Coordinates of N, CA, C and O and ligand atoms in Angstrom, one line a residue:
M1 N -3.9 -17.6 3.2 CA -4.0 -16.5 4.2 C -2.7 -16.2 4.8 O -2.4 -15.1 5.1
H2 N -1.9 -17.3 5.1 CA -0.6 -17.1 5.7 C 0.2 -16.1 4.8 O 0.8 -15.2 5.3
L3 N 0.2 -16.3 3.5 CA 1.0 -15.5 2.6 C 0.4 -14.1 2.4 O 1.0 -13.1 2.3
A4 N -1.0 -14.1 2.4 CA -1.7 -12.8 2.2 C -1.3 -11.9 3.4 O -1.2 -10.7 3.2
K5 N -1.2 -12.5 4.6 CA -0.9 -11.6 5.8 C 0.5 -11.1 5.7 O 0.8 -10.1 6.4
Q6 N 1.4 -11.7 4.9 CA 2.8 -11.2 4.7 C 2.7 -9.9 3.8 O 3.6 -9.1 3.9
L7 N 1.7 -9.9 2.9 CA 1.7 -8.8 2.0 C 0.8 -7.6 2.4 O 1.1 -6.5 2.1
F8 N -0.2 -7.9 3.2 CA -1.2 -6.9 3.5 C -1.4 -6.8 5.1 O -1.4 -7.9 5.7
N9 N -1.6 -5.6 5.6 CA -2.0 -5.5 7.0 C -3.5 -5.7 7.1 O -4.3 -4.9 6.7
L10 N -3.9 -6.9 7.5 CA -5.3 -7.3 7.5 C -6.0 -7.1 8.9 O -7.1 -7.6 9.1
E11 N -5.3 -6.4 9.8 CA -5.8 -6.2 11.2 C -7.2 -5.6 11.2 O -8.1 -6.0 11.9
D12 N -7.4 -4.6 10.3 CA -8.7 -3.9 10.3 C -9.6 -4.4 9.2 O -10.7 -3.9 8.9
A13 N -9.2 -5.5 8.5 CA -9.9 -6.0 7.4 C -11.1 -6.8 7.9 O -11.1 -7.4 8.9
R14 N -12.2 -6.8 7.1 CA -13.3 -7.7 7.3 C -13.1 -9.0 6.5 O -13.1 -8.9 5.3
L15 N -13.0 -10.1 7.3 CA -12.6 -11.3 6.6 C -13.8 -12.2 6.4 O -14.7 -12.3 7.3
V16 N -13.9 -12.8 5.3 CA -15.0 -13.8 5.0 C -14.3 -15.1 4.6 O -13.5 -15.1 3.6
N17 N -14.5 -16.2 5.3 CA -14.0 -17.5 4.9 C -15.0 -18.2 4.1 O -16.1 -18.4 4.6
A18 N -14.7 -18.4 2.8 CA -15.7 -19.0 1.9 C -16.3 -20.3 2.4 O -17.4 -20.7 1.9
Y19 N -15.5 -21.0 3.3 CA -16.0 -22.3 3.8 C -16.9 -22.1 5.0 O -17.4 -23.1 5.5
D20 N -17.1 -20.9 5.5 CA -17.9 -20.7 6.7 C -19.2 -20.0 6.4 O -20.0 -19.8 7.3
V21 N -19.5 -19.7 5.1 CA -20.7 -19.0 4.8 C -21.6 -19.9 4.0 O -21.2 -20.9 3.3
N22 N -22.9 -19.6 4.1 CA -23.9 -20.3 3.3 C -24.4 -19.5 2.1 O -25.0 -18.5 2.2
I23 N -24.0 -20.0 1.0 CA -24.2 -19.3 -0.3 C -24.9 -20.2 -1.3 O -24.4 -21.3 -1.6
N24 N -26.0 -19.7 -1.8 CA -26.7 -20.5 -2.8 C -26.0 -20.2 -4.2 O -25.4 -19.1 -4.4
S25 N -26.1 -21.2 -5.1 CA -25.4 -21.0 -6.4 C -26.3 -20.1 -7.3 O -27.5 -20.1 -7.3
C26 N -25.6 -19.3 -8.1 CA -26.3 -18.5 -9.1 C -26.8 -19.5 -10.2 O -26.1 -20.4 -10.6
D27 N -28.1 -19.4 -10.5 CA -28.6 -20.3 -11.6 C -29.1 -19.5 -12.8 O -30.0 -20.0 -13.5
D28 N -28.6 -18.3 -12.9 CA -29.0 -17.5 -14.1 C -30.5 -17.3 -14.3 O -31.0 -17.4 -15.4
C29 N -31.2 -17.1 -13.1 CA -32.6 -17.0 -13.1 C -33.1 -15.7 -13.8 O -34.3 -15.6 -14.1
K30 N -32.2 -14.7 -13.9 CA -32.5 -13.4 -14.6 C -33.3 -12.4 -13.7 O -33.6 -11.4 -14.2
V31 N -33.5 -12.8 -12.4 CA -34.2 -11.8 -11.6 C -33.4 -10.5 -11.5 O -33.9 -9.4 -11.6
C32 N -32.0 -10.7 -11.4 CA -31.2 -9.4 -11.3 C -31.1 -8.7 -12.6 O -30.7 -7.5 -12.6
H33 N -31.5 -9.3 -13.7 CA -31.5 -8.6 -15.0 C -32.8 -7.7 -15.0 O -32.7 -6.6 -15.6
H34 N -33.8 -8.1 -14.3 CA -35.1 -7.3 -14.4 C -35.2 -6.4 -13.1 O -35.9 -5.4 -13.2
H35 N -34.5 -6.7 -12.0 CA -34.5 -5.9 -10.8 C -33.1 -5.9 -10.3 O -32.4 -6.9 -10.4
P36 N -32.7 -4.8 -9.6 CA -31.3 -4.7 -9.2 C -31.1 -5.4 -7.8 O -30.6 -4.9 -6.9
R37 N -31.5 -6.7 -7.8 CA -31.3 -7.5 -6.6 C -31.3 -8.9 -6.9 O -31.5 -9.3 -8.1
C38 N -30.9 -9.7 -5.9 CA -30.8 -11.2 -6.1 C -32.0 -11.8 -5.4 O -32.5 -11.3 -4.4
K39 N -32.5 -12.9 -6.0 CA -33.7 -13.6 -5.4 C -33.3 -14.3 -4.1 O -34.2 -14.6 -3.3
H40 N -32.1 -14.7 -3.9 CA -31.7 -15.4 -2.7 C -31.6 -14.6 -1.5 O -31.2 -13.4 -1.6
T41 N -31.9 -15.1 -0.4 CA -31.6 -14.5 0.9 C -30.7 -15.4 1.7 O -31.1 -16.5 2.0
D42 N -29.4 -15.0 1.8 CA -28.4 -15.9 2.4 C -27.2 -15.0 2.8 O -27.3 -13.8 2.8
D43 N -26.1 -15.6 3.1 CA -24.9 -14.9 3.6 C -24.3 -13.9 2.6 O -23.5 -13.1 2.9
M44 N -24.8 -14.1 1.3 CA -24.3 -13.2 0.3 C -24.8 -11.7 0.6 O -24.2 -10.8 0.1
D45 N -25.9 -11.6 1.3 CA -26.4 -10.3 1.6 C -25.3 -9.4 2.3 O -25.1 -8.3 2.0
S46 N -24.7 -10.1 3.3 CA -23.7 -9.3 4.0 C -22.4 -9.1 3.2 O -21.7 -8.1 3.3
I47 N -22.1 -10.1 2.3 CA -21.0 -9.9 1.4 C -21.2 -8.8 0.4 O -20.3 -7.9 0.2
Y48 N -22.4 -8.7 -0.1 CA -22.8 -7.5 -1.0 C -22.6 -6.2 -0.2 O -22.0 -5.3 -0.8
R49 N -23.1 -6.2 1.0 CA -22.9 -5.0 1.8 C -21.5 -4.6 2.0 O -21.1 -3.5 1.9
M50 N -20.7 -5.6 2.4 CA -19.3 -5.4 2.7 C -18.6 -4.8 1.4 O -17.8 -3.9 1.5
I51 N -18.8 -5.4 0.3 CA -18.2 -5.0 -0.9 C -18.6 -3.5 -1.3 O -17.8 -2.7 -1.7
S52 N -19.9 -3.2 -1.0 CA -20.4 -1.9 -1.4 C -19.8 -0.8 -0.4 O -19.7 0.3 -0.8
E53 N -19.4 -1.2 0.8 CA -18.7 -0.3 1.7 C -17.2 -0.2 1.6 O -16.6 0.6 2.2
A54 N -16.7 -1.2 0.8 CA -15.2 -1.3 0.8 C -14.6 -0.4 -0.3 O -15.2 0.0 -1.3
T55 N -13.3 -0.2 -0.2 CA -12.5 0.4 -1.3 C -11.5 -0.6 -1.8 O -11.0 -0.5 -2.9
T56 N -11.2 -1.6 -1.0 CA -10.2 -2.6 -1.4 C -10.8 -4.0 -1.2 O -11.4 -4.3 -0.1
L57 N -10.6 -4.9 -2.2 CA -11.1 -6.2 -2.0 C -9.9 -7.1 -2.3 O -9.2 -7.0 -3.4
I58 N -9.5 -8.0 -1.4 CA -8.4 -8.9 -1.6 C -9.0 -10.4 -1.5 O -9.7 -10.7 -0.6
I59 N -8.8 -11.1 -2.6 CA -9.3 -12.4 -2.7 C -8.2 -13.4 -2.6 O -7.2 -13.3 -3.3
V60 N -8.3 -14.4 -1.7 CA -7.2 -15.3 -1.4 C -7.7 -16.7 -1.7 O -8.7 -17.1 -1.2
T61 N -6.9 -17.4 -2.6 CA -7.4 -18.7 -3.0 C -6.2 -19.6 -3.4 O -5.3 -19.2 -4.0
P62 N -6.3 -20.9 -3.1 CA -5.4 -21.9 -3.7 C -6.0 -22.2 -5.1 O -7.2 -21.9 -5.4
V63 N -5.2 -22.6 -6.0 CA -5.6 -23.0 -7.3 C -6.2 -24.5 -7.2 O -5.5 -25.4 -6.8
Y64 N -7.4 -24.6 -7.6 CA -8.0 -26.0 -7.7 C -8.4 -26.2 -9.2 O -9.2 -25.5 -9.8
F65 N -7.7 -27.2 -9.8 CA -7.9 -27.5 -11.2 C -7.9 -26.2 -12.1 O -8.8 -26.0 -12.9
G66 N -6.9 -25.4 -11.9 CA -6.7 -24.2 -12.7 C -7.7 -23.1 -12.4 O -7.7 -22.1 -13.1
A67 N -8.4 -23.1 -11.3 CA -9.4 -22.1 -11.0 C -9.5 -21.8 -9.5 O -8.7 -22.3 -8.7
F68 N -10.4 -20.9 -9.1 CA -10.7 -20.6 -7.7 C -11.3 -21.9 -7.1 O -11.8 -22.8 -7.8
T69 N -11.3 -22.0 -5.8 CA -12.0 -23.1 -5.1 C -13.5 -23.0 -5.5 O -14.0 -21.9 -5.7
D70 N -14.2 -24.1 -5.4 CA -15.7 -24.0 -5.8 C -16.4 -23.1 -4.8 O -17.4 -22.4 -5.2
R71 N -16.0 -23.1 -3.5 CA -16.8 -22.3 -2.6 C -16.6 -20.8 -2.9 O -17.5 -20.0 -2.7
L72 N -15.4 -20.4 -3.3 CA -15.1 -19.0 -3.7 C -15.8 -18.7 -5.0 O -16.4 -17.6 -5.1
L73 N -15.8 -19.6 -5.9 CA -16.5 -19.4 -7.2 C -18.0 -19.2 -7.0 O -18.6 -18.4 -7.8
R74 N -18.5 -19.9 -6.0 CA -20.0 -19.7 -5.8 C -20.3 -18.3 -5.4 O -21.3 -17.7 -5.8
I75 N -19.4 -17.7 -4.6 CA -19.5 -16.3 -4.2 C -19.4 -15.4 -5.4 O -20.2 -14.5 -5.7
I76 N -18.3 -15.7 -6.2 CA -18.0 -14.8 -7.3 C -19.1 -14.9 -8.3 O -19.5 -13.8 -8.9
N77 N -19.7 -16.1 -8.6 CA -20.8 -16.1 -9.5 C -22.0 -15.3 -9.1 O -22.7 -14.8 -10.0
R78 N -22.2 -15.2 -7.8 CA -23.3 -14.4 -7.3 C -23.1 -12.9 -7.6 O -24.0 -12.0 -7.4
L79 N -21.9 -12.5 -8.0 CA -21.6 -11.1 -8.3 C -22.2 -10.8 -9.7 O -22.0 -9.6 -10.2
Q80 N -22.8 -11.7 -10.4 CA -23.5 -11.4 -11.6 C -24.6 -10.3 -11.3 O -24.9 -9.5 -12.2
M81 N -25.1 -10.3 -10.1 CA -26.0 -9.3 -9.7 C -25.3 -7.9 -9.8 O -26.0 -6.9 -10.3
A82 N -24.1 -7.8 -9.4 CA -23.3 -6.6 -9.5 C -23.1 -6.2 -11.0 O -23.2 -5.0 -11.4
F83 N -22.9 -7.2 -11.8 CA -22.8 -6.9 -13.3 C -24.0 -6.3 -13.8 O -24.0 -5.3 -14.6
E84 N -25.2 -6.9 -13.5 CA -26.5 -6.4 -14.0 C -26.8 -5.0 -13.4 O -27.3 -4.2 -14.1
R85 N -26.4 -4.8 -12.1 CA -26.7 -3.5 -11.5 C -25.9 -2.4 -12.3 O -26.4 -1.4 -12.6
K86 N -24.6 -2.8 -12.6 CA -23.8 -1.8 -13.3 C -24.3 -1.6 -14.8 O -24.4 -0.4 -15.2
H87 N -24.5 -2.7 -15.5 CA -24.7 -2.5 -17.0 C -26.1 -2.4 -17.4 O -26.4 -1.9 -18.4
T88 N -27.0 -3.0 -16.6 CA -28.5 -3.0 -17.0 C -29.2 -1.9 -16.3 O -30.0 -1.2 -16.8
H89 N -28.9 -1.7 -14.9 CA -29.7 -0.8 -14.1 C -29.0 0.5 -13.9 O -29.6 1.4 -13.3
Q90 N -27.7 0.6 -14.3 CA -26.9 1.8 -14.0 C -26.9 2.2 -12.5 O -27.1 3.4 -12.1
K91 N -26.9 1.2 -11.7 CA -26.8 1.4 -10.2 C -25.7 0.5 -9.7 O -25.9 -0.5 -9.1
P92 N -24.4 0.9 -9.9 CA -23.3 0.0 -9.5 C -23.4 -0.3 -8.0 O -23.7 0.5 -7.2
L93 N -23.1 -1.6 -7.7 CA -23.1 -2.0 -6.3 C -21.9 -1.4 -5.6 O -22.0 -1.0 -4.4
A94 N -20.8 -1.3 -6.3 CA -19.6 -0.8 -5.6 C -18.6 -0.2 -6.6 O -18.6 -0.5 -7.7
K95 N -17.7 0.7 -6.0 CA -16.6 1.1 -6.8 C -15.4 0.9 -5.9 O -15.3 1.5 -4.9
L96 N -14.5 0.1 -6.4 CA -13.3 -0.2 -5.6 C -12.1 0.5 -6.2 O -12.0 0.8 -7.4
T97 N -11.1 0.8 -5.3 CA -9.9 1.4 -5.8 C -8.9 0.3 -6.1 O -8.1 0.3 -7.1
H98 N -8.9 -0.7 -5.2 CA -7.9 -1.8 -5.3 C -8.6 -3.2 -5.3 O -9.5 -3.4 -4.5
L99 N -8.2 -4.0 -6.2 CA -8.7 -5.4 -6.2 C -7.5 -6.3 -6.4 O -7.0 -6.3 -7.5
H100 N -7.2 -7.1 -5.4 CA -6.0 -7.9 -5.5 C -6.4 -9.4 -5.3 O -7.3 -9.7 -4.6
I101 N -5.6 -10.3 -5.9 CA -5.8 -11.7 -5.8 C -4.4 -12.2 -5.2 O -3.4 -11.8 -5.6
V102 N -4.5 -13.1 -4.2 CA -3.4 -13.8 -3.7 C -3.7 -15.3 -3.9 O -4.7 -15.8 -3.4
S103 N -2.8 -16.0 -4.6 CA -3.1 -17.4 -5.0 C -1.9 -18.3 -4.9 O -0.8 -17.9 -5.2
T104 N -2.1 -19.5 -4.5 CA -1.1 -20.5 -4.4 C -1.4 -21.7 -5.3 O -2.6 -21.9 -5.6
A105 N -0.4 -22.4 -5.8 CA -0.6 -23.6 -6.6 C 0.5 -24.6 -6.3 O 1.6 -24.2 -6.1
G106 N 0.2 -25.8 -6.4 CA 1.1 -26.9 -6.1 C 2.3 -26.9 -7.2 O 3.4 -27.1 -6.9
V107 N 1.9 -26.6 -8.4 CA 2.8 -26.7 -9.5 C 3.5 -25.3 -9.6 O 2.9 -24.3 -9.5
N108 N 4.8 -25.3 -9.9 CA 5.5 -24.0 -10.1 C 5.6 -23.6 -11.5 O 6.6 -23.5 -12.1
K109 N 4.4 -23.3 -12.1 CA 4.3 -22.8 -13.4 C 3.3 -21.6 -13.4 O 2.2 -21.8 -13.0
E110 N 3.8 -20.5 -13.9 CA 2.9 -19.3 -13.9 C 1.6 -19.5 -14.6 O 0.6 -19.0 -14.3
G111 N 1.6 -20.3 -15.7 CA 0.4 -20.6 -16.5 C -0.7 -21.3 -15.7 O -1.8 -21.2 -16.0
M112 N -0.3 -21.9 -14.6 CA -1.3 -22.5 -13.7 C -2.3 -21.5 -13.1 O -3.4 -21.8 -12.7
F113 N -1.8 -20.2 -13.1 CA -2.7 -19.2 -12.6 C -3.5 -18.4 -13.6 O -4.2 -17.4 -13.3
D114 N -3.5 -18.9 -14.9 CA -4.2 -18.2 -15.9 C -5.7 -18.0 -15.6 O -6.2 -16.9 -15.8
G115 N -6.3 -19.0 -15.1 CA -7.8 -18.9 -14.9 C -8.1 -17.9 -13.8 O -9.0 -17.1 -13.9
V116 N -7.3 -18.0 -12.7 CA -7.4 -17.1 -11.6 C -7.2 -15.6 -12.0 O -7.9 -14.7 -11.6
K117 N -6.2 -15.4 -12.9 CA -5.8 -14.1 -13.3 C -7.0 -13.5 -14.2 O -7.3 -12.3 -14.1
L118 N -7.5 -14.4 -15.1 CA -8.6 -13.9 -15.9 C -9.8 -13.5 -15.1 O -10.4 -12.4 -15.3
T119 N -10.2 -14.3 -14.1 CA -11.3 -13.9 -13.3 C -11.0 -12.7 -12.5 O -11.9 -11.8 -12.4
G120 N -9.8 -12.5 -12.1 CA -9.4 -11.3 -11.4 C -9.5 -10.1 -12.2 O -10.0 -9.0 -11.8
R121 N -9.2 -10.2 -13.5 CA -9.3 -9.0 -14.4 C -10.8 -8.7 -14.7 O -11.2 -7.5 -14.7
I122 N -11.6 -9.7 -14.8 CA -13.0 -9.5 -15.0 C -13.6 -8.8 -13.8 O -14.4 -7.8 -13.9
L123 N -13.2 -9.2 -12.6 CA -13.7 -8.5 -11.3 C -13.2 -7.1 -11.2 O -13.9 -6.2 -10.8
A124 N -11.9 -6.9 -11.6 CA -11.4 -5.5 -11.5 C -12.1 -4.6 -12.4 O -12.4 -3.4 -12.1
T125 N -12.5 -5.1 -13.6 CA -13.2 -4.3 -14.5 C -14.6 -4.0 -14.0 O -15.1 -2.9 -14.1
L126 N -15.3 -5.1 -13.5 CA -16.6 -4.9 -12.9 C -16.7 -3.8 -11.9 O -17.6 -3.0 -11.8
F127 N -15.7 -3.8 -11.0 CA -15.7 -2.8 -9.9 C -14.8 -1.6 -10.2 O -14.6 -0.8 -9.3
D128 N -14.4 -1.4 -11.4 CA -13.6 -0.2 -11.8 C -12.4 0.0 -11.0 O -12.0 1.1 -10.7
A129 N -11.8 -1.1 -10.5 CA -10.6 -1.0 -9.7 C -9.4 -0.5 -10.5 O -9.1 -1.2 -11.5
T130 N -8.8 0.6 -10.1 CA -7.7 1.1 -10.9 C -6.4 0.3 -10.6 O -5.5 0.3 -11.4
H131 N -6.3 -0.2 -9.4 CA -5.1 -1.0 -9.0 C -5.5 -2.4 -8.8 O -6.3 -2.8 -8.0
H132 N -4.9 -3.2 -9.7 CA -5.2 -4.7 -9.7 C -4.0 -5.5 -9.9 O -3.2 -5.2 -10.8
H133 N -3.7 -6.4 -9.0 CA -2.6 -7.3 -9.2 C -2.9 -8.7 -8.7 O -3.7 -8.9 -7.7
C134 N -2.4 -9.7 -9.4 CA -2.5 -11.1 -8.9 C -1.1 -11.5 -8.4 O -0.2 -11.6 -9.1
F135 N -1.1 -11.8 -7.1 CA 0.2 -12.2 -6.4 C 0.2 -13.7 -6.4 O -0.6 -14.3 -5.6
T136 N 1.1 -14.3 -7.1 CA 1.0 -15.8 -7.3 C 2.2 -16.4 -6.6 O 3.3 -15.9 -6.6
F137 N 1.9 -17.6 -6.0 CA 3.0 -18.4 -5.3 C 2.8 -19.8 -5.8 O 2.0 -20.6 -5.3
G138 N 3.7 -20.2 -6.7 CA 3.6 -21.5 -7.3 C 4.6 -22.4 -6.6 O 5.6 -22.0 -6.1
G139 N 4.4 -23.7 -6.7 CA 5.3 -24.7 -6.2 C 5.2 -24.9 -4.7 O 6.2 -25.0 -4.0
T140 N 4.0 -24.9 -4.2 CA 3.8 -25.0 -2.7 C 3.9 -26.4 -2.1 O 4.1 -26.5 -0.9
D141 N 3.8 -27.4 -3.0 CA 3.7 -28.8 -2.4 C 5.0 -29.1 -1.7 O 6.1 -28.9 -2.2
G142 N 4.8 -29.6 -0.4 CA 6.0 -30.1 0.4 C 6.7 -28.9 1.1 O 7.7 -29.2 1.8
I143 N 6.2 -27.7 1.0 CA 6.9 -26.6 1.6 C 6.5 -26.6 3.1 O 5.3 -26.6 3.4
K144 N 7.5 -26.5 4.0 CA 7.2 -26.6 5.4 C 7.0 -25.1 6.0 O 6.2 -24.9 6.8
D145 N 7.9 -24.2 5.5 CA 7.8 -22.8 6.0 C 7.6 -21.9 4.8 O 8.6 -21.4 4.2
P146 N 6.4 -21.6 4.5 CA 6.1 -20.7 3.3 C 6.8 -19.3 3.4 O 7.2 -18.8 2.4
S147 N 6.8 -18.7 4.6 CA 7.4 -17.4 4.7 C 8.8 -17.4 4.4 O 9.3 -16.5 3.7
A148 N 9.6 -18.4 4.8 CA 11.0 -18.5 4.5 C 11.2 -18.9 3.0 O 12.0 -18.3 2.3
H149 N 10.4 -19.8 2.5 CA 10.6 -20.3 1.1 C 10.3 -19.1 0.1 O 11.0 -19.0 -0.9
F150 N 9.3 -18.3 0.4 CA 8.9 -17.3 -0.5 C 9.4 -15.9 -0.1 O 8.9 -14.9 -0.6
K151 N 10.5 -15.9 0.8 CA 10.9 -14.6 1.3 C 11.3 -13.6 0.2 O 10.8 -12.4 0.3
S152 N 12.0 -14.0 -0.8 CA 12.5 -12.9 -1.7 C 11.3 -12.5 -2.6 O 11.2 -11.4 -3.0
L153 N 10.4 -13.5 -2.9 CA 9.2 -13.1 -3.7 C 8.3 -12.2 -2.9 O 7.7 -11.2 -3.5
I154 N 8.1 -12.4 -1.6 CA 7.3 -11.6 -0.8 C 7.9 -10.1 -0.8 O 7.2 -9.2 -0.9
R155 N 9.3 -10.1 -0.7 CA 9.9 -8.8 -0.7 C 9.7 -8.0 -2.0 O 9.4 -6.9 -2.1
K156 N 9.7 -8.8 -3.1 CA 9.5 -8.2 -4.5 C 8.0 -7.7 -4.6 O 7.8 -6.6 -5.0
Y157 N 7.1 -8.5 -4.1 CA 5.7 -8.1 -4.1 C 5.4 -6.9 -3.2 O 4.7 -6.0 -3.6
L158 N 6.1 -6.8 -2.1 CA 5.9 -5.7 -1.2 C 6.4 -4.4 -1.8 O 5.8 -3.3 -1.7
T159 N 7.5 -4.5 -2.6 CA 8.1 -3.3 -3.3 C 7.0 -2.9 -4.4 O 6.7 -1.7 -4.5
K160 N 6.5 -3.9 -5.1 CA 5.4 -3.5 -6.1 C 4.2 -2.8 -5.4 O 3.7 -1.8 -6.0
L161 N 3.8 -3.3 -4.3 CA 2.7 -2.7 -3.6 C 3.0 -1.3 -3.1 O 2.1 -0.4 -3.0
S162 N 4.3 -1.0 -2.8 CA 4.6 0.3 -2.3 C 4.7 1.4 -3.4 O 4.8 2.6 -3.1
I163 N 4.8 0.9 -4.6 CA 5.0 1.9 -5.8 C 3.7 2.6 -6.0 O 2.7 2.0 -6.1
Ligands
FMN1 C1 -9.0 -30.2 -5.2 C2 -7.6 -29.7 -5.5 C3 -7.2 -29.3 -6.8 C4 -6.0 -28.8 -7.0 N1 -5.7 -28.4 -8.3 C5 -4.4 -27.9 -8.6 C6 -4.1 -27.5 -9.9 O1 -4.9 -27.5 -10.8 N2 -2.9 -27.0 -10.1 C7 -1.9 -26.9 -9.1 O2 -0.8 -26.4 -9.3 N3 -2.2 -27.3 -7.8 C8 -3.5 -27.8 -7.5 N4 -3.8 -28.2 -6.3 C9 -2.8 -27.9 -5.2 C10 -3.1 -26.6 -4.4 O3 -3.3 -25.5 -5.3 C11 -1.9 -26.3 -3.6 O4 -1.5 -27.3 -2.7 C12 -2.2 -25.0 -2.7 O5 -0.9 -24.4 -2.4 C13 -2.9 -25.3 -1.5 O6 -3.1 -24.1 -0.7 P1 -3.6 -24.2 0.8 O7 -2.5 -24.8 1.5 O8 -3.8 -22.8 1.2 O9 -4.8 -25.0 0.8 C14 -5.0 -28.7 -6.0 C15 -5.4 -29.1 -4.7 C16 -6.6 -29.6 -4.4 C17 -7.0 -30.0 -3.0

């Protein structure tokens, strides 16, 4: 989040911390295949609403074992309902213009973000986002001041965002 705030003005953003919400796991029950809704009633209801009202979605995650954190993946898996709404029911949940990922990893290897990037592309396609980018920050272990350490990378990313 510290790095995401360097890239985006999040003052008016609606923030969801994946560790503060109660989300049931998707278990592929197929309810959303037959009806354009999810069987669960939980904090995902407000996340669905937020996404349906949004034009931009920014997902911020550290890399855990080459992927999103399990709490964030639990939210993302529940977007299977959005997939069924779009492809089976022709009632898309949302249409976004921008979908961005901001991700950090302990290792300084771009390949460490492959899983996060693939999921990002799947989500950008799901929501028809025309602007999609994955902003990666590798080699975070032992860094005391991320803003100073990633200063030139942040500047490069800000230039990319302004184009
Ligand atoms: C459970 C767990 C799994 C991790 N897996 C990886 C990994 O696969 N690759 C990697 O480069 N770093 C991995 N890390 C390191 C984190 O990605 C890295 O420290 C990250 O910058 C932490 O971000 P944060 O300070 O926002 O929590 C892992 C850390 C934890 C706690």
